[in-house]
mmCIF file of C-alpha atoms in Angstrom:
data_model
loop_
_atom_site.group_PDB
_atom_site.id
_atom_site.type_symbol
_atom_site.label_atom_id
_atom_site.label_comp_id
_atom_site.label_asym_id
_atom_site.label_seq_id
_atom_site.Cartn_x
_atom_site.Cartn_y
_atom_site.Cartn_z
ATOM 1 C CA UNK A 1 4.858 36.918 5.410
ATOM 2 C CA UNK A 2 2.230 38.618 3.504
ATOM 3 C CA UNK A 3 -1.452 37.643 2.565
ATOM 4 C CA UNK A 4 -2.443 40.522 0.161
ATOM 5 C CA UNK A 5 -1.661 40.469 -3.812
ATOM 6 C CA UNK A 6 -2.297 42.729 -6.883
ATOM 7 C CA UNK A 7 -6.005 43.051 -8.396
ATOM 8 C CA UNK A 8 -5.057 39.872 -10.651
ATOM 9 C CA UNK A 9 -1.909 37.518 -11.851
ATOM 10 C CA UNK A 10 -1.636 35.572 -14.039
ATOM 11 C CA UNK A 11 0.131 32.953 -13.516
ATOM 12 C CA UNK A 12 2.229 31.200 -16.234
ATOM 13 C CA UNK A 13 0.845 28.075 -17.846
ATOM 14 C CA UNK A 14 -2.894 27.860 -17.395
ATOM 15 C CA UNK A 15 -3.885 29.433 -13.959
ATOM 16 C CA UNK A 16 -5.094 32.975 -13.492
ATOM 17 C CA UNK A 17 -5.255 33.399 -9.639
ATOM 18 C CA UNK A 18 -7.790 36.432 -8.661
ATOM 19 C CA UNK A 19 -7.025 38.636 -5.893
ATOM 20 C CA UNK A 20 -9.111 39.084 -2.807
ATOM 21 C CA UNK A 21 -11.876 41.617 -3.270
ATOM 22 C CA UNK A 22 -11.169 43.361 -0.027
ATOM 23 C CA UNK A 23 -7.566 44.112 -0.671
ATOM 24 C CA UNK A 24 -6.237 46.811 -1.517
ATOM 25 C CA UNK A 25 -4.746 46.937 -5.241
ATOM 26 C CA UNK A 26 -1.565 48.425 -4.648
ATOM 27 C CA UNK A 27 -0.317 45.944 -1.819
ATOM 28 C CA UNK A 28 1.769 43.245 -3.534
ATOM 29 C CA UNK A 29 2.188 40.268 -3.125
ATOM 30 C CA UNK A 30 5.767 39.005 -2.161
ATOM 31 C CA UNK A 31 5.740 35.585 -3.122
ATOM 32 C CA UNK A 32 3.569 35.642 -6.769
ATOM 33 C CA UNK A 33 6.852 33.810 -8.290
ATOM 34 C CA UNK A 34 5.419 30.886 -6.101
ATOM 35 C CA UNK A 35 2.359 30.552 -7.748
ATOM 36 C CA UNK A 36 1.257 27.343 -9.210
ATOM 37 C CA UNK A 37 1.544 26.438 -12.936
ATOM 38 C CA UNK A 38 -0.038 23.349 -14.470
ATOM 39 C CA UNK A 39 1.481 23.168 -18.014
ATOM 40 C CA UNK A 40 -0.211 20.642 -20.129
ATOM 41 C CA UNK A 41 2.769 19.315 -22.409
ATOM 42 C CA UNK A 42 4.286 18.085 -19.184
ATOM 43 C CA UNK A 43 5.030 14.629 -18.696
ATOM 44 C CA UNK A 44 7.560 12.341 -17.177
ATOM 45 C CA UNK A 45 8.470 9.114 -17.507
ATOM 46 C CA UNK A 46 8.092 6.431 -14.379
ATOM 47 C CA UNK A 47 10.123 7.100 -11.388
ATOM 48 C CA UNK A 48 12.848 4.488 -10.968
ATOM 49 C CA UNK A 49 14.141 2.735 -7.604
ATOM 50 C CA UNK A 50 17.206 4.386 -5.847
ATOM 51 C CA UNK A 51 18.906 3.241 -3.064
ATOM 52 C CA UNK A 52 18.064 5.772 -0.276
ATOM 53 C CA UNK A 53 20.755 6.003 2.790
ATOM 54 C CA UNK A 54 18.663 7.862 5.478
ATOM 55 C CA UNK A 55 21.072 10.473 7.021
ATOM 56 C CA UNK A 56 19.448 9.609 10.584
ATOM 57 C CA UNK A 57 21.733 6.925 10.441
ATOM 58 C CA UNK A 58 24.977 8.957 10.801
ATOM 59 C CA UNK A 59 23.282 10.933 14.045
ATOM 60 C CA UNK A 60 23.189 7.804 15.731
ATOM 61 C CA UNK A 61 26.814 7.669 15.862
ATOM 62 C CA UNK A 62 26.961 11.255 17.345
ATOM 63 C CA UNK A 63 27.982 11.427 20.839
ATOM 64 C CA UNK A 64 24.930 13.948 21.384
ATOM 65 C CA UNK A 65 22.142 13.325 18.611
ATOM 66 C CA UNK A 66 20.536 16.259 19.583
ATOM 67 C CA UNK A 67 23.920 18.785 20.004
ATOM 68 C CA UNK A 68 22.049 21.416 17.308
ATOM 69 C CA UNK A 69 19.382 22.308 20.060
ATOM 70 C CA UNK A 70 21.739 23.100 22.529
ATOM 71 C CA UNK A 71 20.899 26.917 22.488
ATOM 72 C CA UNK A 72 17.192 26.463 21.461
ATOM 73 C CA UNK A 73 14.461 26.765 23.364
ATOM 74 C CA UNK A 74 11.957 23.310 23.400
ATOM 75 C CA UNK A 75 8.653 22.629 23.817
ATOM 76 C CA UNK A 76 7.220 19.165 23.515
ATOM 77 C CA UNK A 77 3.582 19.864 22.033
ATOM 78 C CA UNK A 78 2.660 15.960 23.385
ATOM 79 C CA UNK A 79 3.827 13.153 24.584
ATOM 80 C CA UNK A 80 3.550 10.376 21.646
ATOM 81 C CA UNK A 81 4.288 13.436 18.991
ATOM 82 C CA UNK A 82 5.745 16.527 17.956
ATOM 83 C CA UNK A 83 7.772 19.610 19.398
ATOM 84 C CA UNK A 84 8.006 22.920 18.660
ATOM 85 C CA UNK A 85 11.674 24.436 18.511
ATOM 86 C CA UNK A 86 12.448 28.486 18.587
ATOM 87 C CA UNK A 87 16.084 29.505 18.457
ATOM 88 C CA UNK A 88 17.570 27.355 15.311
ATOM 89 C CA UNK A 89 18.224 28.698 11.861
ATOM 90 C CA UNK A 90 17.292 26.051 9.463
ATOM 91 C CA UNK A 91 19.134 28.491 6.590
ATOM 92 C CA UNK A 92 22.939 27.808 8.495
ATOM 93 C CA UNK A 93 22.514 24.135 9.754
ATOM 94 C CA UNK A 94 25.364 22.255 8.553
ATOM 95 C CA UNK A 95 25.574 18.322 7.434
ATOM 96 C CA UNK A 96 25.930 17.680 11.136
ATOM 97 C CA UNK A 97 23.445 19.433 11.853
ATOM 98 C CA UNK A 98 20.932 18.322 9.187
ATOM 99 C CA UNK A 99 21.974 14.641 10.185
ATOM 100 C CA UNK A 100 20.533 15.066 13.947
ATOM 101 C CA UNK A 101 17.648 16.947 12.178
ATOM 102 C CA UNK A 102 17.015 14.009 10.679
ATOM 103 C CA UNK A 103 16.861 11.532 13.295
ATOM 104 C CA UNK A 104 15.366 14.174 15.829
ATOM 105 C CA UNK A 105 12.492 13.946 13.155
ATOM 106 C CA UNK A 106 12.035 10.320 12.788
ATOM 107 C CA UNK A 107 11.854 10.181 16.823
ATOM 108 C CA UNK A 108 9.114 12.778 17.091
ATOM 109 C CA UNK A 109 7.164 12.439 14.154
ATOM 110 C CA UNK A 110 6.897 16.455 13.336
ATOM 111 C CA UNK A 111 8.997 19.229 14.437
ATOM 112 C CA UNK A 112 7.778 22.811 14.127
ATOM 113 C CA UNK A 113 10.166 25.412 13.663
ATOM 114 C CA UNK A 114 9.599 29.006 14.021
ATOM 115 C CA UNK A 115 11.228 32.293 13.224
ATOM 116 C CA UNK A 116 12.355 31.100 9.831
ATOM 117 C CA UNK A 117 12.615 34.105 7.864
ATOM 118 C CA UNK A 118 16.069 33.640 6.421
ATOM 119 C CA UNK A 119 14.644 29.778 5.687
ATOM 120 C CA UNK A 120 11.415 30.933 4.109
ATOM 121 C CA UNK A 121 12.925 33.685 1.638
ATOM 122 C CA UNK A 122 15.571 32.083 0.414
ATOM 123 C CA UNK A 123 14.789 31.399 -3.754
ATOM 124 C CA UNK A 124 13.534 28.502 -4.544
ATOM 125 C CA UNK A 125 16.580 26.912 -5.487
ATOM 126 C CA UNK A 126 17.495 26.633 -2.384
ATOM 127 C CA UNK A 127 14.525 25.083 -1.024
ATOM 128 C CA UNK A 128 15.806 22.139 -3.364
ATOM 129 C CA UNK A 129 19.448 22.135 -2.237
ATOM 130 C CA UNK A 130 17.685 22.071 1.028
ATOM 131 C CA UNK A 131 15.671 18.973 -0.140
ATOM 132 C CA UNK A 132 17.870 16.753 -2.151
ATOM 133 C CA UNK A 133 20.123 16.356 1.404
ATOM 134 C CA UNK A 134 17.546 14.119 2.445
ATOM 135 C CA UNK A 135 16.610 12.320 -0.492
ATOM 136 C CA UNK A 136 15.531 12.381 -3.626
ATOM 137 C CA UNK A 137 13.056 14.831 -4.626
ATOM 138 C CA UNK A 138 9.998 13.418 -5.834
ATOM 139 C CA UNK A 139 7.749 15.361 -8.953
ATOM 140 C CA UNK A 140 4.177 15.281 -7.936
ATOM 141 C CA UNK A 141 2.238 13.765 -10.646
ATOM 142 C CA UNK A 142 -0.693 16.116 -10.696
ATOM 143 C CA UNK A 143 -0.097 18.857 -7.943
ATOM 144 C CA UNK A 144 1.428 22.600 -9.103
ATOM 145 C CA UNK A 145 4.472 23.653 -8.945
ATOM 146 C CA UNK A 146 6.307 27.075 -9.176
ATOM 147 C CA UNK A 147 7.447 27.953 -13.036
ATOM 148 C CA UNK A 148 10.459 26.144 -13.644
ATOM 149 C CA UNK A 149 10.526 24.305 -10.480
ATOM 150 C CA UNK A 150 8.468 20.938 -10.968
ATOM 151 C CA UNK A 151 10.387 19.870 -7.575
ATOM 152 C CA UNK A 152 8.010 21.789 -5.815
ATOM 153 C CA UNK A 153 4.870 21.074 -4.729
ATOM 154 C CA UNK A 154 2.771 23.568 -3.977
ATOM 155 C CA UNK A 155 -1.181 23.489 -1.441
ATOM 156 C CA UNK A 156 -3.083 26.724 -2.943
ATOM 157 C CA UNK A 157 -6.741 27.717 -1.908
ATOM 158 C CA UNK A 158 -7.802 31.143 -2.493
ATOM 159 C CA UNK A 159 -11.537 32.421 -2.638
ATOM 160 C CA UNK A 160 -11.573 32.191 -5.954
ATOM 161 C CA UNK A 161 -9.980 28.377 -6.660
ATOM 162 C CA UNK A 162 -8.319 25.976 -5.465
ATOM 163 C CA UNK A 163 -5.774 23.511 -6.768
ATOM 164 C CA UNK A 164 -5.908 20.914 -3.894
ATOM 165 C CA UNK A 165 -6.826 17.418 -4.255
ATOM 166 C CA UNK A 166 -9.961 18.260 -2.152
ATOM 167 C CA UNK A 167 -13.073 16.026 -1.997
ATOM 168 C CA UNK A 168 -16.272 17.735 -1.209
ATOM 169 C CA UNK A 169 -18.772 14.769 -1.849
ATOM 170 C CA UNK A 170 -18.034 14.488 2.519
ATOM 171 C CA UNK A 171 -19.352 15.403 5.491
ATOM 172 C CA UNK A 172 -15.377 16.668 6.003
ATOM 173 C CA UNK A 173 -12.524 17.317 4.233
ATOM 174 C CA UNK A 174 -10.227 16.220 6.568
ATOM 175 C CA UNK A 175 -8.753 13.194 4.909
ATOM 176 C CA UNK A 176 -5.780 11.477 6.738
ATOM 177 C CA UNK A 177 -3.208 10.539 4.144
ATOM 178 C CA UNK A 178 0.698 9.997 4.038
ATOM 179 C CA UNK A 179 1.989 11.898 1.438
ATOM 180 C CA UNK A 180 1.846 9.873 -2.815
ATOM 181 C CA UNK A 181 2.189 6.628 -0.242
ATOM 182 C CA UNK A 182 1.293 4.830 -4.098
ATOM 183 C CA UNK A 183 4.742 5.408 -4.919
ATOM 184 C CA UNK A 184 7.158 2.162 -4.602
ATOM 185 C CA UNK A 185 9.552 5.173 -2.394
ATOM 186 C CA UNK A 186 7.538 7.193 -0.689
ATOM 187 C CA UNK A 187 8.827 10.453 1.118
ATOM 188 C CA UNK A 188 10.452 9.983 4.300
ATOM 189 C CA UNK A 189 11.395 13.329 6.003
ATOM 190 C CA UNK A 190 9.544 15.977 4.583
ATOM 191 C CA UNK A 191 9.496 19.650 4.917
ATOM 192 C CA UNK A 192 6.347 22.031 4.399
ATOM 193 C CA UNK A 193 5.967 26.224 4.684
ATOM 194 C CA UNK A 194 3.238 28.467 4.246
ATOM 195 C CA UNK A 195 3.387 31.792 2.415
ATOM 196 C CA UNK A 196 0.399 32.840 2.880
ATOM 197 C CA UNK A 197 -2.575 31.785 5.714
ATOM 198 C CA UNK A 198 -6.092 32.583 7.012
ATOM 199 C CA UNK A 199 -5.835 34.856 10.118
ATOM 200 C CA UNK A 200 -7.333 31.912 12.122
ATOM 201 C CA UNK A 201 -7.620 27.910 11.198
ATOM 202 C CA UNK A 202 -5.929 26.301 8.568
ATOM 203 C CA UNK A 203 -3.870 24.561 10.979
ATOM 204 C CA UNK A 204 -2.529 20.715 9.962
ATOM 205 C CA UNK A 205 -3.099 18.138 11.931
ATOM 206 C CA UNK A 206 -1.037 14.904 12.308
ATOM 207 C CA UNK A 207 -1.122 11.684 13.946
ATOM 208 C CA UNK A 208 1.740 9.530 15.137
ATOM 209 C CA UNK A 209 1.114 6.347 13.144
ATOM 210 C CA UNK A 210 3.748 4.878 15.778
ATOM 211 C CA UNK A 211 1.079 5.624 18.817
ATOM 212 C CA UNK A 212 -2.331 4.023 16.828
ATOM 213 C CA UNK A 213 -0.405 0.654 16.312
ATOM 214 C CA UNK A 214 0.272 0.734 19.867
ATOM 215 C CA UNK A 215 -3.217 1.266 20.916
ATOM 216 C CA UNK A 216 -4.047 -2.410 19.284
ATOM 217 C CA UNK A 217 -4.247 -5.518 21.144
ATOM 218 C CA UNK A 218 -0.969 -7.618 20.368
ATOM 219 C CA UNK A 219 -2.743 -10.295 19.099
ATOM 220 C CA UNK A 220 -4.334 -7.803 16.228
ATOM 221 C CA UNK A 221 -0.937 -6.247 15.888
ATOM 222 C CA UNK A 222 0.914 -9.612 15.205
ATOM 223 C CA UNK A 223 -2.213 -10.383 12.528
ATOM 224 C CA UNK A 224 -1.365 -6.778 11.145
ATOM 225 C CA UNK A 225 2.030 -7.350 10.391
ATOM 226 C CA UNK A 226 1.279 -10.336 8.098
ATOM 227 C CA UNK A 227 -0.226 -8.064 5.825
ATOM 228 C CA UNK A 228 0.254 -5.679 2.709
ATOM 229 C CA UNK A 229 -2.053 -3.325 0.641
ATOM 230 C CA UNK A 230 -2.268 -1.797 -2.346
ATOM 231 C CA UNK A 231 -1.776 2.064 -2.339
ATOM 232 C CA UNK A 232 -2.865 3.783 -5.428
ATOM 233 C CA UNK A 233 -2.681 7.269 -7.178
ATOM 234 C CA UNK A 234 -5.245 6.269 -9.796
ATOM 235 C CA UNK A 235 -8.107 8.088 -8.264
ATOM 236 C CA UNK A 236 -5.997 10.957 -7.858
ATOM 237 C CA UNK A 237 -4.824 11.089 -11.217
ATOM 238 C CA UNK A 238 -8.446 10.893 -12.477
ATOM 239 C CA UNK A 239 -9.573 13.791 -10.130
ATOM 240 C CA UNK A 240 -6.825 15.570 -12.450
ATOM 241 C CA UNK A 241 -8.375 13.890 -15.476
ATOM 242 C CA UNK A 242 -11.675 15.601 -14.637
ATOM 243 C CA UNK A 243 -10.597 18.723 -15.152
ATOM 244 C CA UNK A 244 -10.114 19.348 -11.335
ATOM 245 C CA UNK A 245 -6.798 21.001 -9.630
ATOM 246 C CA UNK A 246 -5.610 22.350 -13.376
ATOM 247 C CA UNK A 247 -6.152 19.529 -14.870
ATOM 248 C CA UNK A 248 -2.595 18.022 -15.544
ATOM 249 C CA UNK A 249 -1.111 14.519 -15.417
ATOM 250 C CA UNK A 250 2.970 14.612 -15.438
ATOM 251 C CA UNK A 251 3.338 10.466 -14.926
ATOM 252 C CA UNK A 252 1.307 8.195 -15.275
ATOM 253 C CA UNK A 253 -0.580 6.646 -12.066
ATOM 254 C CA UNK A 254 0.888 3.796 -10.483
ATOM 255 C CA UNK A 255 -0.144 1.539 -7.922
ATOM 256 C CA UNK A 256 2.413 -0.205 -5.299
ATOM 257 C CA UNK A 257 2.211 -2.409 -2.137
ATOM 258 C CA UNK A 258 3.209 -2.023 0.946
ATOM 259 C CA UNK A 259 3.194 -3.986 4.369
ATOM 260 C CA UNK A 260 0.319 -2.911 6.754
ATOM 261 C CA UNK A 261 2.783 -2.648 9.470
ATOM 262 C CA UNK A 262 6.307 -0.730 8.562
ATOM 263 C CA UNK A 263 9.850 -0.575 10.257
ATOM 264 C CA UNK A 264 11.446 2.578 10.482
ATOM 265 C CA UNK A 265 15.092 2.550 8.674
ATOM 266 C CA UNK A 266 16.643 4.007 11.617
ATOM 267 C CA UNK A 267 14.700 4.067 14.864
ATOM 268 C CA UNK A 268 13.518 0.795 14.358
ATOM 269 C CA UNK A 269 10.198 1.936 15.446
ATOM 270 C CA UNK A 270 6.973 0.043 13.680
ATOM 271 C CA UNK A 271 4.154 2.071 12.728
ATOM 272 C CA UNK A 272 1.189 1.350 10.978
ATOM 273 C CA UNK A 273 1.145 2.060 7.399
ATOM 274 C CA UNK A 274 -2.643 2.922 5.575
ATOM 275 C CA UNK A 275 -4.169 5.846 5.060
ATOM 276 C CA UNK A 276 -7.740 6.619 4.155
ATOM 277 C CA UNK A 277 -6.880 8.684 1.029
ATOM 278 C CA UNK A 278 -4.621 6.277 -0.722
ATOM 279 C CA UNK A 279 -4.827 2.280 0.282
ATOM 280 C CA UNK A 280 -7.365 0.595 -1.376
ATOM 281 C CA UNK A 281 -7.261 -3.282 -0.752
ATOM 282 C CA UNK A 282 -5.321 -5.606 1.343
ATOM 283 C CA UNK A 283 -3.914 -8.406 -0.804
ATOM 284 C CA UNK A 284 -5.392 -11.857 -0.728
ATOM 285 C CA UNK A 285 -8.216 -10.824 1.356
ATOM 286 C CA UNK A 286 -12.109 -10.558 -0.634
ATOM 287 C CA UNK A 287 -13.697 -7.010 -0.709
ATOM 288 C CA UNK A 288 -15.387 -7.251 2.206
ATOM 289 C CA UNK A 289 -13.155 -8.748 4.292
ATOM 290 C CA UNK A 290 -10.459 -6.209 3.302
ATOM 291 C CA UNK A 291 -13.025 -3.580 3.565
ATOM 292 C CA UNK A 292 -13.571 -4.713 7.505
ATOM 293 C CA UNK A 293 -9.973 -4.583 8.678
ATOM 294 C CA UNK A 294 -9.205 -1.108 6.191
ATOM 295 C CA UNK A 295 -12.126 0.426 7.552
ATOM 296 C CA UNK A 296 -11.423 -0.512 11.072
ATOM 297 C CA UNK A 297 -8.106 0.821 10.788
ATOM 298 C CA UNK A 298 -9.446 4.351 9.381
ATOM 299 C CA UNK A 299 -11.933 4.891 11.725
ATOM 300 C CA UNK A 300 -9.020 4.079 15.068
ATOM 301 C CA UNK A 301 -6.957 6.363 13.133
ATOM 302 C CA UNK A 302 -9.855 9.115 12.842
ATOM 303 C CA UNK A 303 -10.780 8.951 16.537
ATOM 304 C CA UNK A 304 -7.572 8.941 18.288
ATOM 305 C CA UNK A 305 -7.221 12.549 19.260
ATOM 306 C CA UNK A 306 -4.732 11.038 22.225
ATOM 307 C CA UNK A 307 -2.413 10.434 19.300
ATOM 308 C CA UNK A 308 -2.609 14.123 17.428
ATOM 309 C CA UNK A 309 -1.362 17.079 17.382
ATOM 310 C CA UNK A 310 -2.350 20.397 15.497
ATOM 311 C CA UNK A 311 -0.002 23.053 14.373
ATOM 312 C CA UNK A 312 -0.813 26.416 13.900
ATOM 313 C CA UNK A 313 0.698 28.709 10.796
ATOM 314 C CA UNK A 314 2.658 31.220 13.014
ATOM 315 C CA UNK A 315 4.318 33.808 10.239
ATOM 316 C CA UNK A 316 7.502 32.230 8.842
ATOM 317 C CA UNK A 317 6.462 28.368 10.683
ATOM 318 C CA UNK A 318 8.563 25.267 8.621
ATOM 319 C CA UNK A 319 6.986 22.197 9.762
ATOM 320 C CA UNK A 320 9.398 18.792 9.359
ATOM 321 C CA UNK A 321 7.924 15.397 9.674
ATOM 322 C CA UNK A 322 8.633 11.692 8.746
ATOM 323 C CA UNK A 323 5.766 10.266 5.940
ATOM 324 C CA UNK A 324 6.901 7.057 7.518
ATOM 325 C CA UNK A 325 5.346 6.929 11.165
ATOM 326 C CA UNK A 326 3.030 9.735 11.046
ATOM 327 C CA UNK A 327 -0.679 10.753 8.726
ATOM 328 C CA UNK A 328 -1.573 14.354 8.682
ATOM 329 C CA UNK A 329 -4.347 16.869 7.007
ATOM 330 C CA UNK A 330 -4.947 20.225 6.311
ATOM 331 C CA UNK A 331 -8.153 21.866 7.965
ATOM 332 C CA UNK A 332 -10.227 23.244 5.935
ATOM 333 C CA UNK A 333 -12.292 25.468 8.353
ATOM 334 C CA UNK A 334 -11.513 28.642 6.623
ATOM 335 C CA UNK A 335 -13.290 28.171 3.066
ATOM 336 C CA UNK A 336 -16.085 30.950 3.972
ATOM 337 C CA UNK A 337 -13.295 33.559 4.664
ATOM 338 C CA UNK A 338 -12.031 33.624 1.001
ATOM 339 C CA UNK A 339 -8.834 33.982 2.722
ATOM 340 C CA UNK A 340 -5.470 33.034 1.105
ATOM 341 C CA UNK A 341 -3.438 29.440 2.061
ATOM 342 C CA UNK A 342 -0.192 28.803 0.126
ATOM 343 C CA UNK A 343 2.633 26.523 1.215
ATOM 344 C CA UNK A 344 5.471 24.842 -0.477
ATOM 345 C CA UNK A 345 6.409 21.079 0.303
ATOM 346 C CA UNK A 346 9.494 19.837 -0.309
ATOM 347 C CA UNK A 347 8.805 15.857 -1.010
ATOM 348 C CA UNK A 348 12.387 14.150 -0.455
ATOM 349 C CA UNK A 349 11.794 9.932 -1.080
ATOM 350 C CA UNK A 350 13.135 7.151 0.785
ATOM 351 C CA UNK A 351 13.328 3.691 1.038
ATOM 352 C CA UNK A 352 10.285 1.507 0.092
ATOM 353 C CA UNK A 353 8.932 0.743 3.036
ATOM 354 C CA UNK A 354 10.455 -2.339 5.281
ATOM 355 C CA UNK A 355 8.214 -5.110 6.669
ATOM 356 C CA UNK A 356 8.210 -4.899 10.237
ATOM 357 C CA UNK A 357 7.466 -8.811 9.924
ATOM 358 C CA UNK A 358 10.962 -9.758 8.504
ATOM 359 C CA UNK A 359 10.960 -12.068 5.705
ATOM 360 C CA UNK A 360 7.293 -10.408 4.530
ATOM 361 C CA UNK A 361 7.258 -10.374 0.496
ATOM 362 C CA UNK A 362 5.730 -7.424 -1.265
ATOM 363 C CA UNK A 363 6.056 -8.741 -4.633
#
């Protein structure tokens, strides 16, 4: 995995991405065809509901869910969330395979996986065979992608730009979010590589959304699960507007709602369901009283470092977790360094999200 690049490329579309002054010119840069584009003729129309069928669901009926880490090696990095797993080629894993994957994911909220060369330099149209096994891929509305691949999304901060939906009118920039949670399907299982990385920090950092409902009194919980809120991409889409992140809108912001609380398709497992970056309002409730319980909610979220866990960009890391019961962030404590970070997501949807109070109505 490389961090150096030519003197400058240009990118196709809008972007011309500099190089870092203290490279040397005649390294190159291996993976310039993943460079984001923002292209302003394109648009898309609304996405429309699909019937997701969450391949978890066939694992369950395995006699060993977990038979495709027989021969790896396992770490649990805590006890409410993640592991890291060394000794499993993502690039060979057949449908079997990918099915335990699956609900191995769901049960820990975010599974690292190391040594993925083979994974990591495939071309990108694997990445989306890769993808669509788990769902369908979702276009991000404002992000960039690679040329000719709008499936992609792509996280790019250099030290000359950046084209991350980053905030700096904070004390932080850590903002804990579940990935375009405005969308009526958001992703479920979703998969996430770095090209390129600062020598040190940069890490993400993620929270088992499963663990911070469990921290709440029962009583609170039960209230919880009455509930829904509006999740939006507006604000988003008008960060775009601005001029910010290249500057593109592909669809047109949407807003959706979703219950507070959430039921996992396959485990079961309820997990709370707001995030700081994209809920704006619980329904029925006035402004302040919404603003009480959302800001409440944030600020448990924020504090509950016995519910996170941090992973580090190791060369050739891929990084699997479920949008459904976890809330991550990238770190942004390498901006001074100038130093290169650029990862691929692949965004798989599933299911709107279920009511863990059955019988809830969303619309």
């Amino acid at each position: 995995m490389s961090t150096t690049t030519t003197a400058t490329e240009t990118v196709p579309g809008s972007i011309s991405v500099q190089a870092h002054e203290d490279k040397p010119i005649s390294e190159q840069y291996n993976y310039a065809h993943l460079f984001p584009v923002f292209q302003k003729d394109e648009h898309y129309p609304p996405l429309t509901p699909f019937e997701h069928v969450d391949p978890g669901h066939r694992a369950l009926k395995h006699e060993n869910p977990r038979s495709f880490l027989a021969n790896a090696k396992v770490t649990q990095l805590t006890p409410p969330i993640g592991e890291e797993v060394r000794g499993v080629n993502l690039a060979t894993l057949d449908d079997t395979a990918k099915d335990q994957l699956a609900l191995e994911v769901a049960r820990r909220g975010v599974v690292v996986f190391r040594d993925q060369q083979d994974f990591i330099n495939s071309p990108p149209e694997t990445y989306l065979e890769w993808g669509r096994y788990f769902g369908r891929l979702h276009i991000h509305p404002t992000s960039g992608h690679p040329e000719g691949f709008p499936h992609l999304h792509l996280v790019y901060r250099d030290g000359k730009s950046s084209f991350n939906y980053e905030l700096s009118d904070r004390t932080t920039a850590t903002t804990w979010h579940s990935d375009v949670s405005y969308e009526l399907q958001p992703p479920g299982l979703t998969t996430l590589f770095l090209v390129a990385a600062p020598e040190s920090g940069g890490d993400t950092i993620f929270t088992s959304q499963v663990t911070t409902l469990k921290r709440l009194s029962p009583d609170f919980v039960a209230v919880l699960r009455t509930l829904k809120a509006v999740h939006s991409g507006f604000e988003q889409a008008d960060y775009s507007r601005s001029g910010k992140r290249g500057g593109v809108i592909r669809r047109d912001p949407v807003e959706h709602v979703h219950p507070v609380v959430r039921k996992h398709p396959v485990t079961g497992e309820e997990s709370l369901y707001v995030n700081r970056q994209f809920t704006r309002r619980i329904v029925g409730f006035k402004r302040e009283e919404s603003d009480a319980i959302l800001n409440f909610l944030y600020d448990h979220i924020d504090r509950s470092i016995d519910s996170q866990v941090r992973t580090k960009w190791e060369p050739y890391t891929v990084v699997l977790w479920d949008n459904r019961v976890t809330a991550h962030s990238a770190i942004l404590d390498f901006i001074e360094t100038s130093e290169r970070r650029h990862g691929i997501r692949i965004t798989p949807q599933a299911e709107r999200p279920i009511p863990a109070l059955e019988g809830l109505k969303l619309d």
